[in-house]
Amino acid sequence: MRRADRLFQLVQLIRGRRLTTAAFLAQRLEVSERTVYRDVADLQHQGVPIEGEAGVGYRLGAGFELPPLMFTQDEASALVAAARMTQSWVDPAMARNIETGLGKILSVLPPAARVSAEALALYAPALGLDDALRTRLQTLREAVQAHQKLRLHYRDVSGDASERTVRPLGCFYWGKVWTLSTWCELRNDFRGFRVDRMEAVDVLAVRFQDEPGKTLADLLRQVKAEAARHKEWEQKPPASTPEPGSDVG
C-alpha cells in the first residue's frame, strides 16, 4: 500500500470509531505501531485534528470532513452481499432501511460497477425469522436504543415460566437465533434471553441511565475475561451471553 493511501485509510479508521488505539490501527493497516505513531504525527503536523496520544488512543476532532468516497467494484459487491444476507434476519424496519440505503449507494456508482454489484450471484432466501419474531426483535432493538426498561414473560428450555424486569443492552445474532442481553433487576446481574422463547414483551414507561457495572461495555469486558479463562480451562462459554441452546436463571 502506498503511504498516501495508508494515511487516507488511517484517517478513515479513526473517523469511524470513538477511540482508536495504535494497536488496532497497526493490525488493520498491517504495519508496526511505530509506523502508526509516525503517520499520526505527520497528519497532525499537516493540520488534521487528530486528538489523543500514543498508549491511550486517537479520535478525530469535530468539524473535520473528507471528500465523499467512491466505492470500488469489489466494495460495492461486498455491500450487496451483506445487505442480502442480513435482510432475512433483522426486523422489518431495519430491513427496509437496508434496502433504501443500498439503493442510494448503488445509484451513485459508475454504471459498470453498479451492474456488476447487482449481478452478484449470492442470495439469502427469506427463511429466517417469522413475522412475529421479526416484530418482537424490532421492539427489543428500539428499547435498547431508547434505554427503555422491559418486562419479559419468558419460558426457558425446561418449560419453566418467569417474569423479569430488565434493562435491554443489546441484541446478539448466533446464526440461527437472536438473544437479548440485559441487566436483570431480579438477579441483579447480567442475563441473556432467547428472543424465540419470549412469550410476551411489555415496554415500560421507565427509562434508565447507564450505571457503572451495568452497561453493555461492562458485559462485553466480563464476557471477554470469562472467555479467556474458559478457553484456558477448555470449558463452555460464560452464562452471561449463552449459546443459542442455553437459558439463564
PDB file of C-alpha atoms in Angstrom:
ATOM      1  CA  MET A   1       0.000   0.000   0.000  1.00  0.00           C
ATOM      2  CA  ARG A   2       1.307   3.449  -0.906  1.00  0.00           C
ATOM      3  CA  ARG A   3       1.935   5.723   2.056  1.00  0.00           C
ATOM      4  CA  ALA A   4      -0.613   8.259   0.766  1.00  0.00           C
ATOM      5  CA  ASP A   5      -3.242   5.512   0.643  1.00  0.00           C
ATOM      6  CA  ARG A   6      -2.258   4.343   4.122  1.00  0.00           C
ATOM      7  CA  LEU A   7      -2.620   7.832   5.567  1.00  0.00           C
ATOM      8  CA  PHE A   8      -6.053   8.160   3.971  1.00  0.00           C
ATOM      9  CA  GLN A   9      -7.139   4.787   5.395  1.00  0.00           C
ATOM     10  CA  LEU A  10      -5.743   5.730   8.806  1.00  0.00           C
ATOM     11  CA  VAL A  11      -7.959   8.827   8.921  1.00  0.00           C
ATOM     12  CA  GLN A  12     -10.953   6.763   7.823  1.00  0.00           C
ATOM     13  CA  LEU A  13     -10.375   4.208  10.592  1.00  0.00           C
ATOM     14  CA  ILE A  14     -10.010   6.884  13.269  1.00  0.00           C
ATOM     15  CA  ARG A  15     -13.066   8.752  11.988  1.00  0.00           C
ATOM     16  CA  GLY A  16     -15.215   5.619  12.195  1.00  0.00           C
ATOM     17  CA  ARG A  17     -14.614   4.967  15.901  1.00  0.00           C
ATOM     18  CA  ARG A  18     -14.937   6.887  19.160  1.00  0.00           C
ATOM     19  CA  LEU A  19     -11.425   5.974  20.294  1.00  0.00           C
ATOM     20  CA  THR A  20      -8.924   4.035  18.224  1.00  0.00           C
ATOM     21  CA  THR A  21      -5.746   2.505  19.606  1.00  0.00           C
ATOM     22  CA  ALA A  22      -2.459   2.306  17.756  1.00  0.00           C
ATOM     23  CA  ALA A  23      -2.562  -1.481  18.116  1.00  0.00           C
ATOM     24  CA  PHE A  24      -5.894  -1.623  16.271  1.00  0.00           C
ATOM     25  CA  LEU A  25      -4.635   0.681  13.520  1.00  0.00           C
ATOM     26  CA  ALA A  26      -1.420  -1.298  13.121  1.00  0.00           C
ATOM     27  CA  GLN A  27      -3.371  -4.536  12.775  1.00  0.00           C
ATOM     28  CA  ARG A  28      -5.795  -3.137  10.197  1.00  0.00           C
ATOM     29  CA  LEU A  29      -3.099  -1.399   8.157  1.00  0.00           C
ATOM     30  CA  GLU A  30      -0.587  -4.263   8.528  1.00  0.00           C
ATOM     31  CA  VAL A  31       2.195  -2.033   9.789  1.00  0.00           C
ATOM     32  CA  SER A  32       4.025  -1.618  13.083  1.00  0.00           C
ATOM     33  CA  GLU A  33       2.711   0.546  15.913  1.00  0.00           C
ATOM     34  CA  ARG A  34       5.801   2.733  15.487  1.00  0.00           C
ATOM     35  CA  THR A  35       4.715   3.417  11.903  1.00  0.00           C
ATOM     36  CA  VAL A  36       1.253   4.363  13.159  1.00  0.00           C
ATOM     37  CA  TYR A  37       2.726   6.806  15.678  1.00  0.00           C
ATOM     38  CA  ARG A  38       4.826   8.391  12.933  1.00  0.00           C
ATOM     39  CA  ASP A  39       1.916   8.610  10.496  1.00  0.00           C
ATOM     40  CA  VAL A  40      -0.377  10.173  13.112  1.00  0.00           C
ATOM     41  CA  ALA A  41       2.289  12.740  13.978  1.00  0.00           C
ATOM     42  CA  ASP A  42       2.712  13.620  10.300  1.00  0.00           C
ATOM     43  CA  LEU A  43      -1.039  14.032   9.839  1.00  0.00           C
ATOM     44  CA  GLN A  44      -1.234  16.255  12.920  1.00  0.00           C
ATOM     45  CA  HIS A  45       1.571  18.438  11.538  1.00  0.00           C
ATOM     46  CA  GLN A  46      -0.395  18.736   8.286  1.00  0.00           C
ATOM     47  CA  GLY A  47      -3.395  20.096  10.177  1.00  0.00           C
ATOM     48  CA  VAL A  48      -5.577  17.014  10.540  1.00  0.00           C
ATOM     49  CA  PRO A  49      -7.198  17.419  14.010  1.00  0.00           C
ATOM     50  CA  ILE A  50      -6.348  14.007  15.441  1.00  0.00           C
ATOM     51  CA  GLU A  51      -6.638  14.123  19.214  1.00  0.00           C
ATOM     52  CA  GLY A  52      -5.072  11.715  21.690  1.00  0.00           C
ATOM     53  CA  GLU A  53      -1.686  10.241  22.293  1.00  0.00           C
ATOM     54  CA  ALA A  54       0.359   7.081  21.988  1.00  0.00           C
ATOM     55  CA  GLY A  55      -0.619   4.467  24.552  1.00  0.00           C
ATOM     56  CA  VAL A  56      -4.123   5.907  25.009  1.00  0.00           C
ATOM     57  CA  GLY A  57      -5.851   6.133  21.655  1.00  0.00           C
ATOM     58  CA  TYR A  58      -6.888   8.595  18.989  1.00  0.00           C
ATOM     59  CA  ARG A  59     -10.070  10.309  17.824  1.00  0.00           C
ATOM     60  CA  LEU A  60     -10.829  12.841  15.135  1.00  0.00           C
ATOM     61  CA  GLY A  61     -11.700  16.366  16.212  1.00  0.00           C
ATOM     62  CA  ALA A  62     -15.100  17.815  15.384  1.00  0.00           C
ATOM     63  CA  GLY A  63     -15.585  19.646  12.121  1.00  0.00           C
ATOM     64  CA  PHE A  64     -13.105  17.713  10.007  1.00  0.00           C
ATOM     65  CA  GLU A  65     -14.521  16.276   6.794  1.00  0.00           C
ATOM     66  CA  LEU A  66     -13.036  14.331   3.913  1.00  0.00           C
ATOM     67  CA  PRO A  67     -14.374  14.453   0.337  1.00  0.00           C
ATOM     68  CA  PRO A  68     -17.133  11.940  -0.461  1.00  0.00           C
ATOM     69  CA  LEU A  69     -15.801   8.451  -1.152  1.00  0.00           C
ATOM     70  CA  MET A  70     -16.446   6.338  -4.222  1.00  0.00           C
ATOM     71  CA  PHE A  71     -16.781   2.628  -3.604  1.00  0.00           C
ATOM     72  CA  THR A  72     -14.717   0.225  -5.654  1.00  0.00           C
ATOM     73  CA  GLN A  73     -16.463  -2.522  -7.603  1.00  0.00           C
ATOM     74  CA  ASP A  74     -15.402  -5.118  -5.027  1.00  0.00           C
ATOM     75  CA  GLU A  75     -16.617  -2.930  -2.139  1.00  0.00           C
ATOM     76  CA  ALA A  76     -19.971  -2.416  -3.823  1.00  0.00           C
ATOM     77  CA  SER A  77     -20.347  -6.177  -4.357  1.00  0.00           C
ATOM     78  CA  ALA A  78     -19.497  -6.792  -0.707  1.00  0.00           C
ATOM     79  CA  LEU A  79     -22.192  -4.315   0.388  1.00  0.00           C
ATOM     80  CA  VAL A  80     -24.774  -6.033  -1.814  1.00  0.00           C
ATOM     81  CA  ALA A  81     -23.819  -9.411  -0.350  1.00  0.00           C
ATOM     82  CA  ALA A  82     -24.045  -8.116   3.226  1.00  0.00           C
ATOM     83  CA  ALA A  83     -27.414  -6.486   2.572  1.00  0.00           C
ATOM     84  CA  ARG A  84     -28.926  -9.608   1.019  1.00  0.00           C
ATOM     85  CA  MET A  85     -27.692 -11.854   3.815  1.00  0.00           C
ATOM     86  CA  THR A  86     -28.844  -9.506   6.546  1.00  0.00           C
ATOM     87  CA  GLN A  87     -32.352  -8.649   5.391  1.00  0.00           C
ATOM     88  CA  SER A  88     -33.783 -12.090   6.232  1.00  0.00           C
ATOM     89  CA  TRP A  89     -32.567 -11.906   9.819  1.00  0.00           C
ATOM     90  CA  VAL A  90     -33.426  -8.407  11.015  1.00  0.00           C
ATOM     91  CA  ASP A  91     -36.650  -6.652  11.932  1.00  0.00           C
ATOM     92  CA  PRO A  92     -38.945  -5.143   9.258  1.00  0.00           C
ATOM     93  CA  ALA A  93     -37.942  -1.507   9.792  1.00  0.00           C
ATOM     94  CA  MET A  94     -34.240  -2.260   9.561  1.00  0.00           C
ATOM     95  CA  ALA A  95     -34.749  -4.480   6.509  1.00  0.00           C
ATOM     96  CA  ARG A  96     -36.478  -1.574   4.747  1.00  0.00           C
ATOM     97  CA  ASN A  97     -33.681   0.802   5.719  1.00  0.00           C
ATOM     98  CA  ILE A  98     -31.097  -1.640   4.379  1.00  0.00           C
ATOM     99  CA  GLU A  99     -32.946  -1.740   1.059  1.00  0.00           C
ATOM    100  CA  THR A 100     -33.206   2.041   0.718  1.00  0.00           C
ATOM    101  CA  GLY A 101     -29.631   2.596   1.919  1.00  0.00           C
ATOM    102  CA  LEU A 102     -28.285   0.079  -0.576  1.00  0.00           C
ATOM    103  CA  GLY A 103     -30.275   1.746  -3.323  1.00  0.00           C
ATOM    104  CA  LYS A 104     -28.632   5.092  -2.536  1.00  0.00           C
ATOM    105  CA  ILE A 105     -25.177   3.519  -2.658  1.00  0.00           C
ATOM    106  CA  LEU A 106     -25.827   1.778  -5.967  1.00  0.00           C
ATOM    107  CA  SER A 107     -27.297   4.937  -7.503  1.00  0.00           C
ATOM    108  CA  VAL A 108     -24.000   6.828  -7.265  1.00  0.00           C
ATOM    109  CA  LEU A 109     -21.790   4.066  -8.653  1.00  0.00           C
ATOM    110  CA  PRO A 110     -20.416   4.155 -12.182  1.00  0.00           C
ATOM    111  CA  PRO A 111     -22.693   2.106 -14.474  1.00  0.00           C
ATOM    112  CA  ALA A 112     -20.269  -0.819 -14.864  1.00  0.00           C
ATOM    113  CA  ALA A 113     -19.719  -1.137 -11.100  1.00  0.00           C
ATOM    114  CA  ARG A 114     -23.456  -0.945 -10.435  1.00  0.00           C
ATOM    115  CA  VAL A 115     -24.300  -3.639 -12.987  1.00  0.00           C
ATOM    116  CA  SER A 116     -21.570  -5.895 -11.593  1.00  0.00           C
ATOM    117  CA  ALA A 117     -22.735  -5.429  -7.993  1.00  0.00           C
ATOM    118  CA  GLU A 118     -26.400  -6.035  -8.787  1.00  0.00           C
ATOM    119  CA  ALA A 119     -25.498  -9.170 -10.781  1.00  0.00           C
ATOM    120  CA  LEU A 120     -23.727 -10.732  -7.796  1.00  0.00           C
ATOM    121  CA  ALA A 121     -24.863 -14.384  -7.618  1.00  0.00           C
ATOM    122  CA  LEU A 122     -25.181 -14.542  -3.838  1.00  0.00           C
ATOM    123  CA  TYR A 123     -28.593 -14.716  -2.198  1.00  0.00           C
ATOM    124  CA  ALA A 124     -30.143 -15.396   1.208  1.00  0.00           C
ATOM    125  CA  PRO A 125     -33.732 -16.711   0.853  1.00  0.00           C
ATOM    126  CA  ALA A 126     -36.237 -15.312   3.347  1.00  0.00           C
ATOM    127  CA  LEU A 127     -36.326 -18.418   5.539  1.00  0.00           C
ATOM    128  CA  GLY A 128     -35.092 -16.779   8.728  1.00  0.00           C
ATOM    129  CA  LEU A 129     -37.428 -15.239  11.296  1.00  0.00           C
ATOM    130  CA  ASP A 130     -41.204 -15.421  11.132  1.00  0.00           C
ATOM    131  CA  ASP A 131     -43.188 -12.186  11.180  1.00  0.00           C
ATOM    132  CA  ALA A 132     -43.936 -12.326  14.913  1.00  0.00           C
ATOM    133  CA  LEU A 133     -40.267 -12.740  15.842  1.00  0.00           C
ATOM    134  CA  ARG A 134     -39.196 -10.001  13.445  1.00  0.00           C
ATOM    135  CA  THR A 135     -41.705  -7.610  15.007  1.00  0.00           C
ATOM    136  CA  ARG A 136     -40.531  -8.553  18.506  1.00  0.00           C
ATOM    137  CA  LEU A 137     -36.927  -8.046  17.511  1.00  0.00           C
ATOM    138  CA  GLN A 138     -37.784  -4.525  16.365  1.00  0.00           C
ATOM    139  CA  THR A 139     -39.421  -3.821  19.743  1.00  0.00           C
ATOM    140  CA  LEU A 140     -36.298  -5.027  21.544  1.00  0.00           C
ATOM    141  CA  ARG A 141     -33.916  -3.091  19.318  1.00  0.00           C
ATOM    142  CA  GLU A 142     -35.873   0.131  19.759  1.00  0.00           C
ATOM    143  CA  ALA A 143     -35.962  -0.369  23.536  1.00  0.00           C
ATOM    144  CA  VAL A 144     -32.172  -0.802  23.547  1.00  0.00           C
ATOM    145  CA  GLN A 145     -31.743   2.420  21.590  1.00  0.00           C
ATOM    146  CA  ALA A 146     -34.193   4.330  23.806  1.00  0.00           C
ATOM    147  CA  HIS A 147     -32.785   2.971  27.093  1.00  0.00           C
ATOM    148  CA  GLN A 148     -36.291   1.812  27.984  1.00  0.00           C
ATOM    149  CA  LYS A 149     -36.939  -0.939  30.503  1.00  0.00           C
ATOM    150  CA  LEU A 150     -38.803  -4.089  29.511  1.00  0.00           C
ATOM    151  CA  ARG A 151     -40.884  -6.699  31.284  1.00  0.00           C
ATOM    152  CA  LEU A 152     -40.231 -10.114  29.735  1.00  0.00           C
ATOM    153  CA  HIS A 153     -42.610 -13.048  30.001  1.00  0.00           C
ATOM    154  CA  TYR A 154     -40.196 -15.881  29.380  1.00  0.00           C
ATOM    155  CA  ARG A 155     -40.206 -19.668  29.186  1.00  0.00           C
ATOM    156  CA  ASP A 156     -36.849 -21.434  29.346  1.00  0.00           C
ATOM    157  CA  VAL A 157     -35.732 -24.664  27.686  1.00  0.00           C
ATOM    158  CA  SER A 158     -37.216 -26.696  30.552  1.00  0.00           C
ATOM    159  CA  GLY A 159     -40.610 -25.032  30.115  1.00  0.00           C
ATOM    160  CA  ASP A 160     -40.380 -23.021  33.334  1.00  0.00           C
ATOM    161  CA  ALA A 161     -42.044 -19.609  33.095  1.00  0.00           C
ATOM    162  CA  SER A 162     -40.703 -16.442  34.667  1.00  0.00           C
ATOM    163  CA  GLU A 163     -41.285 -12.709  34.533  1.00  0.00           C
ATOM    164  CA  ARG A 164     -38.336 -10.326  34.518  1.00  0.00           C
ATOM    165  CA  THR A 165     -37.879  -6.581  34.513  1.00  0.00           C
ATOM    166  CA  VAL A 166     -34.690  -5.858  32.593  1.00  0.00           C
ATOM    167  CA  ARG A 167     -32.535  -3.145  31.139  1.00  0.00           C
ATOM    168  CA  PRO A 168     -32.041  -4.188  27.488  1.00  0.00           C
ATOM    169  CA  LEU A 169     -28.398  -3.782  26.455  1.00  0.00           C
ATOM    170  CA  GLY A 170     -28.015  -5.417  23.050  1.00  0.00           C
ATOM    171  CA  CYS A 171     -29.355  -7.947  20.573  1.00  0.00           C
ATOM    172  CA  PHE A 172     -26.995 -10.740  19.534  1.00  0.00           C
ATOM    173  CA  TYR A 173     -27.342 -12.961  16.474  1.00  0.00           C
ATOM    174  CA  TRP A 174     -25.971 -16.522  16.726  1.00  0.00           C
ATOM    175  CA  GLY A 175     -26.522 -17.793  13.206  1.00  0.00           C
ATOM    176  CA  LYS A 176     -29.975 -19.291  13.822  1.00  0.00           C
ATOM    177  CA  VAL A 177     -31.449 -17.394  16.756  1.00  0.00           C
ATOM    178  CA  TRP A 178     -31.308 -13.976  18.396  1.00  0.00           C
ATOM    179  CA  THR A 179     -30.718 -13.355  22.089  1.00  0.00           C
ATOM    180  CA  LEU A 180     -31.246 -10.236  24.163  1.00  0.00           C
ATOM    181  CA  SER A 181     -28.508  -9.399  26.644  1.00  0.00           C
ATOM    182  CA  THR A 182     -29.756  -7.475  29.653  1.00  0.00           C
ATOM    183  CA  TRP A 183     -29.189  -6.275  33.162  1.00  0.00           C
ATOM    184  CA  CYS A 184     -31.768  -8.283  35.100  1.00  0.00           C
ATOM    185  CA  GLU A 185     -33.216  -6.464  38.095  1.00  0.00           C
ATOM    186  CA  LEU A 186     -34.395  -9.716  39.687  1.00  0.00           C
ATOM    187  CA  ARG A 187     -30.929 -11.317  39.651  1.00  0.00           C
ATOM    188  CA  ASN A 188     -29.034  -8.011  39.923  1.00  0.00           C
ATOM    189  CA  ASP A 189     -26.690  -9.307  37.254  1.00  0.00           C
ATOM    190  CA  PHE A 190     -26.293  -9.701  33.509  1.00  0.00           C
ATOM    191  CA  ARG A 191     -28.629 -12.211  31.888  1.00  0.00           C
ATOM    192  CA  GLY A 192     -29.355 -13.337  28.320  1.00  0.00           C
ATOM    193  CA  PHE A 193     -32.722 -14.417  26.899  1.00  0.00           C
ATOM    194  CA  ARG A 194     -33.570 -16.114  23.620  1.00  0.00           C
ATOM    195  CA  VAL A 195     -35.975 -13.996  21.611  1.00  0.00           C
ATOM    196  CA  ASP A 196     -37.908 -17.041  20.374  1.00  0.00           C
ATOM    197  CA  ARG A 197     -38.650 -18.088  23.982  1.00  0.00           C
ATOM    198  CA  MET A 198     -40.220 -14.773  24.933  1.00  0.00           C
ATOM    199  CA  GLU A 199     -43.971 -15.250  25.245  1.00  0.00           C
ATOM    200  CA  ALA A 200     -44.630 -11.518  25.580  1.00  0.00           C
ATOM    201  CA  VAL A 201     -42.675  -8.294  25.889  1.00  0.00           C
ATOM    202  CA  ASP A 202     -44.017  -5.217  27.668  1.00  0.00           C
ATOM    203  CA  VAL A 203     -42.286  -1.902  27.022  1.00  0.00           C
ATOM    204  CA  LEU A 204     -42.349   0.029  30.284  1.00  0.00           C
ATOM    205  CA  ALA A 205     -42.688   3.774  30.605  1.00  0.00           C
ATOM    206  CA  VAL A 206     -39.414   3.837  32.516  1.00  0.00           C
ATOM    207  CA  ARG A 207     -36.098   4.896  31.040  1.00  0.00           C
ATOM    208  CA  PHE A 208     -32.762   4.012  32.595  1.00  0.00           C
ATOM    209  CA  GLN A 209     -29.383   5.706  32.668  1.00  0.00           C
ATOM    210  CA  ASP A 210     -26.130   3.854  32.225  1.00  0.00           C
ATOM    211  CA  GLU A 211     -24.533   2.996  35.558  1.00  0.00           C
ATOM    212  CA  PRO A 212     -21.015   1.689  36.141  1.00  0.00           C
ATOM    213  CA  GLY A 213     -21.011  -2.092  36.154  1.00  0.00           C
ATOM    214  CA  LYS A 214     -24.378  -2.398  34.369  1.00  0.00           C
ATOM    215  CA  THR A 215     -23.612  -1.356  30.799  1.00  0.00           C
ATOM    216  CA  LEU A 216     -23.047  -3.233  27.568  1.00  0.00           C
ATOM    217  CA  ALA A 217     -19.373  -2.317  27.714  1.00  0.00           C
ATOM    218  CA  ASP A 218     -19.166  -3.864  31.194  1.00  0.00           C
ATOM    219  CA  LEU A 219     -20.874  -7.010  29.918  1.00  0.00           C
ATOM    220  CA  LEU A 220     -18.511  -7.332  26.959  1.00  0.00           C
ATOM    221  CA  ARG A 221     -15.472  -6.897  29.204  1.00  0.00           C
ATOM    222  CA  GLN A 222     -16.831  -9.571  31.530  1.00  0.00           C
ATOM    223  CA  VAL A 223     -17.505 -11.938  28.641  1.00  0.00           C
ATOM    224  CA  LYS A 224     -14.033 -11.382  27.213  1.00  0.00           C
ATOM    225  CA  ALA A 225     -12.387 -12.098  30.558  1.00  0.00           C
ATOM    226  CA  GLU A 226     -14.523 -15.173  31.193  1.00  0.00           C
ATOM    227  CA  ALA A 227     -13.988 -16.479  27.666  1.00  0.00           C
ATOM    228  CA  ALA A 228     -10.232 -16.234  28.157  1.00  0.00           C
ATOM    229  CA  ARG A 229     -10.477 -18.225  31.389  1.00  0.00           C
ATOM    230  CA  HIS A 230     -12.816 -20.790  29.857  1.00  0.00           C
ATOM    231  CA  LYS A 231     -10.544 -21.213  26.878  1.00  0.00           C
ATOM    232  CA  GLU A 232      -7.676 -21.932  29.209  1.00  0.00           C
ATOM    233  CA  TRP A 233      -9.788 -24.426  31.158  1.00  0.00           C
ATOM    234  CA  GLU A 234     -11.353 -25.860  27.961  1.00  0.00           C
ATOM    235  CA  GLN A 235     -14.861 -25.291  29.233  1.00  0.00           C
ATOM    236  CA  LYS A 236     -18.023 -23.855  27.701  1.00  0.00           C
ATOM    237  CA  PRO A 237     -18.597 -20.099  27.112  1.00  0.00           C
ATOM    238  CA  PRO A 238     -19.831 -17.974  30.061  1.00  0.00           C
ATOM    239  CA  ALA A 239     -23.508 -17.944  31.037  1.00  0.00           C
ATOM    240  CA  SER A 240     -23.912 -14.155  30.652  1.00  0.00           C
ATOM    241  CA  THR A 241     -24.078 -14.468  26.859  1.00  0.00           C
ATOM    242  CA  PRO A 242     -25.412 -18.015  26.425  1.00  0.00           C
ATOM    243  CA  GLU A 243     -25.079 -20.202  23.410  1.00  0.00           C
ATOM    244  CA  PRO A 244     -28.265 -20.401  21.313  1.00  0.00           C
ATOM    245  CA  GLY A 245     -29.440 -23.559  23.033  1.00  0.00           C
ATOM    246  CA  SER A 246     -28.959 -22.189  26.537  1.00  0.00           C
ATOM    247  CA  ASP A 247     -31.101 -20.339  29.041  1.00  0.00           C
ATOM    248  CA  VAL A 248     -30.097 -18.443  32.144  1.00  0.00           C
ATOM    249  CA  GLY A 249     -31.503 -18.289  35.657  1.00  0.00           C
TER     250      GLY A 249
END
